[in-house]
Coordinates of C-alpha atoms and ligand atoms in Angstrom, one line a residue:
X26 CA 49.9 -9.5 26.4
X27 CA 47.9 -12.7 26.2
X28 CA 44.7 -11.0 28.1
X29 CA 44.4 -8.1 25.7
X30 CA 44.8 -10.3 22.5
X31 CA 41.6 -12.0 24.6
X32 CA 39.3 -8.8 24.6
X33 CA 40.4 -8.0 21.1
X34 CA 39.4 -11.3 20.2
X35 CA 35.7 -10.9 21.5
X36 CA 35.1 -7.7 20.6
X37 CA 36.1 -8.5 16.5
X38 CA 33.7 -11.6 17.0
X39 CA 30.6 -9.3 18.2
X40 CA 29.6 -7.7 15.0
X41 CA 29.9 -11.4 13.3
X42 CA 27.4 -12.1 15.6
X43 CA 24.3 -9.1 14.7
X44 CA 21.9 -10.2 12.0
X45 CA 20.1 -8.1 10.2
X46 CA 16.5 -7.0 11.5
X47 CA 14.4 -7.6 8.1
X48 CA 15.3 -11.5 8.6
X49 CA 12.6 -11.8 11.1
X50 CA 9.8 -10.2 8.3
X51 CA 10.9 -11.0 5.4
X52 CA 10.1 -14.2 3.1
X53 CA 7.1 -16.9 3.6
X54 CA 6.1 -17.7 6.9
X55 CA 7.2 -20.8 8.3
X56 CA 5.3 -22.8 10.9
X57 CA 2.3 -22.2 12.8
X58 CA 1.3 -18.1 13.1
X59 CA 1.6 -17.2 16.7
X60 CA -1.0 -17.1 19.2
X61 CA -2.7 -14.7 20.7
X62 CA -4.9 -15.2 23.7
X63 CA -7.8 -13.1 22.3
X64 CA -7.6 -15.7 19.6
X65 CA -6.9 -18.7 21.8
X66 CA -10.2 -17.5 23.4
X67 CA -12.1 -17.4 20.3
X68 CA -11.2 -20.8 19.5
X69 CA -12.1 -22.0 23.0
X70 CA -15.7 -20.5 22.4
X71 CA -16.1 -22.6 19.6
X72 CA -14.7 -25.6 21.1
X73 CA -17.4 -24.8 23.7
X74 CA -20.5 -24.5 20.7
X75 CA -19.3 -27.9 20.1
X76 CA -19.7 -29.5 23.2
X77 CA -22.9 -27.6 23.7
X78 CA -23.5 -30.0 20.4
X79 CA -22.3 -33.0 21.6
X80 CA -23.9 -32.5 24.9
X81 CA -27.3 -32.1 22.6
X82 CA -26.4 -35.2 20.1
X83 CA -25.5 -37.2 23.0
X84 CA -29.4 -37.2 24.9
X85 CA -31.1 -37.5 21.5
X86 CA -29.1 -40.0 19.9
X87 CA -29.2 -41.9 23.5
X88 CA -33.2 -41.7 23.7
X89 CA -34.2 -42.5 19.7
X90 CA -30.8 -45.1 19.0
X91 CA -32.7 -48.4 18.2
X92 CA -31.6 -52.2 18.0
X93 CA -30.6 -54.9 21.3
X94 CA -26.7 -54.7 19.3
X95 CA -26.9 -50.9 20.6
X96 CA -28.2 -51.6 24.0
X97 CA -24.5 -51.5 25.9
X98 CA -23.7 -48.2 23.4
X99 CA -27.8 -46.5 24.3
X100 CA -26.3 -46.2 28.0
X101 CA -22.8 -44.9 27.1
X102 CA -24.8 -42.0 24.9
X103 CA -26.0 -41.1 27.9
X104 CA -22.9 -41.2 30.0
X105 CA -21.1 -39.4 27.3
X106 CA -23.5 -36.1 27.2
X107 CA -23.0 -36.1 31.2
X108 CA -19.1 -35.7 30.3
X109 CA -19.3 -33.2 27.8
X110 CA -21.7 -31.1 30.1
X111 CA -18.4 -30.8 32.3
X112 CA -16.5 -30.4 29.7
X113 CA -18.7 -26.8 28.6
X114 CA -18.3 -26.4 32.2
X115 CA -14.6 -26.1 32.4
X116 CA -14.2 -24.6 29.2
X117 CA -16.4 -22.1 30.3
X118 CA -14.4 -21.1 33.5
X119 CA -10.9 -21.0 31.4
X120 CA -12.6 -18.6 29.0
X121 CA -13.7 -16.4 32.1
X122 CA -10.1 -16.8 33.8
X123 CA -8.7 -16.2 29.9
X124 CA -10.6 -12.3 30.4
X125 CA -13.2 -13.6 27.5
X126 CA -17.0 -14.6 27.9
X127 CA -17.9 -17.6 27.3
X128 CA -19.8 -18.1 24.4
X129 CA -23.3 -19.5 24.3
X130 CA -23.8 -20.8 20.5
X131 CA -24.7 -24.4 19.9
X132 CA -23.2 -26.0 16.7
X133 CA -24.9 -27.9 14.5
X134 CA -27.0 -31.0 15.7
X135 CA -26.1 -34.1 13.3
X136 CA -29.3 -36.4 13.6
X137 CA -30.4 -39.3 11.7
X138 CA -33.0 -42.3 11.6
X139 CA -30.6 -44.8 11.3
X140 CA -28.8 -46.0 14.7
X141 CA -25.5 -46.8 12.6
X142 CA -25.3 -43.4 11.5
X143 CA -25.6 -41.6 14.5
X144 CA -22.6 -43.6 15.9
X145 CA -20.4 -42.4 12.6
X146 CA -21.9 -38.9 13.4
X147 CA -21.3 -39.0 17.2
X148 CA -17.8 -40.8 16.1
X149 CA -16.6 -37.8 13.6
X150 CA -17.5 -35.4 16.3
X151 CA -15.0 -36.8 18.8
X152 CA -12.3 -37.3 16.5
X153 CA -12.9 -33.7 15.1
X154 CA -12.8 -32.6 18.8
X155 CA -9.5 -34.9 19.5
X156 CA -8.0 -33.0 16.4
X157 CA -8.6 -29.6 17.9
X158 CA -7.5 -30.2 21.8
X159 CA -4.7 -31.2 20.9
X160 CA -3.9 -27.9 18.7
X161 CA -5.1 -26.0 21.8
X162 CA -2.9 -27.9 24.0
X163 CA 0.1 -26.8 22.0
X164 CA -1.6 -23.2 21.8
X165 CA -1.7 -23.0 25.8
X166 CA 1.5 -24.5 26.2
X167 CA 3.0 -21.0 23.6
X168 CA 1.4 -18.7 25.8
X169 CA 2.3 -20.6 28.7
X170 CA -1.1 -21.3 30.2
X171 CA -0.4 -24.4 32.5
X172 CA -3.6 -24.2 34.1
X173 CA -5.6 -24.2 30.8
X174 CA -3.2 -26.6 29.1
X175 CA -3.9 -29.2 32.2
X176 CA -8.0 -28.5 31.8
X177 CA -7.7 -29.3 28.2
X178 CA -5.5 -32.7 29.2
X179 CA -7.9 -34.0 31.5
X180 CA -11.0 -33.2 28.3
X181 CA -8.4 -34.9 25.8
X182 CA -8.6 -38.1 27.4
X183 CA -12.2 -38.2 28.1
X184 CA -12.8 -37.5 24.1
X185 CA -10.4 -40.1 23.4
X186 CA -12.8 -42.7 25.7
X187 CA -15.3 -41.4 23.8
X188 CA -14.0 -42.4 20.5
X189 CA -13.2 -45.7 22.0
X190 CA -16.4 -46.3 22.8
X191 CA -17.9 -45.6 19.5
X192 CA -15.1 -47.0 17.7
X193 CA -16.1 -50.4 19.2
X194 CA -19.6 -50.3 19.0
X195 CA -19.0 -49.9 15.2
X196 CA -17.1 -53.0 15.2
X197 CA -14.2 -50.7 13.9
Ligands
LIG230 FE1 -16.3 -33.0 25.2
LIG231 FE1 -16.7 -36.5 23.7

């Protein structure tokens, strides 16, 4: 009969189908490792050290940048720290929501005499920053944060802004 031939038929495929466990373990690893969120939190707390640092950078290099080609620049400086204060801010509240505390370290400071040079430092420190929200973007997104993955949008695009800013103050 045609209909047994049909369950015969599916039930020689099903062993084709099992593969064996040790696959999953065994060889190099390929791709990213996965996340965790106790590590996606310790990689937001030092996503927050660094704004704490750009926050910082920002009202020096703002008060002590010299030269009338900076003047335009002087008053984004300032505008920037403001941002990157609400950046630690939300940050901040995802690590709480995460189950983690937030952190309250302060990176390193990058200061200068020369006005040029604080823009290249300011400028590496957004780009590094661009670099790393959109890893944790992708991180969120694995563990199927939606919330944190918006947050970290919305700081995205402020850094890039930021870059911009500095990008064409440096004539670059
Ligand atoms: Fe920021
Ligand atoms: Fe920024």
């Amino acid at each position: 009969m045609p209909k047994q031939d049909s369950k015969a038929g599916k039930a020689a495929r099903k062993p084709a189908a099992r593969r064996p466990a040790a696959s999953k373990t065994a060889g190099p690893a390929t791709g990213p490792a996965p996340i965790t969120k106790a590590r996606l939190i310790d990689h937001l707390n030092d996503d927050l050290a660094k704004e704490f640092q750009a926050l910082i950078q920002y009202v020096q290099h703002a008060a002590v940048i010299t030269g009338p080609q900076y003047d335009a620049i002087r008053v984004e400086l300032a505008v920037h720290s403001n941002e990157e204060h609400a950046h630690a801010i939300s940050l901040s509240e995802q690590i709480d929501f995460l189950g983690g505390t937030p952190g309250v370290d302060v990176a390193t400071v990058q200061v200068s005499k020369d006005s040029k040079v604080m823009l290249e430092q300011d400028l590496e420190g957004e780009l590094d920053a661009i670099a790393r929200y959109k890893a944790r973007i992708a991180q969120a997104e694995q563990l199927q944060e939606y919330g944190l993955r918006r947050a970290l949008e919305d700081i995205l695009m402020v850094e890039e802004e930021h870059a911009r800013d500095l990008q064409n103050a440096l004539d670059l």
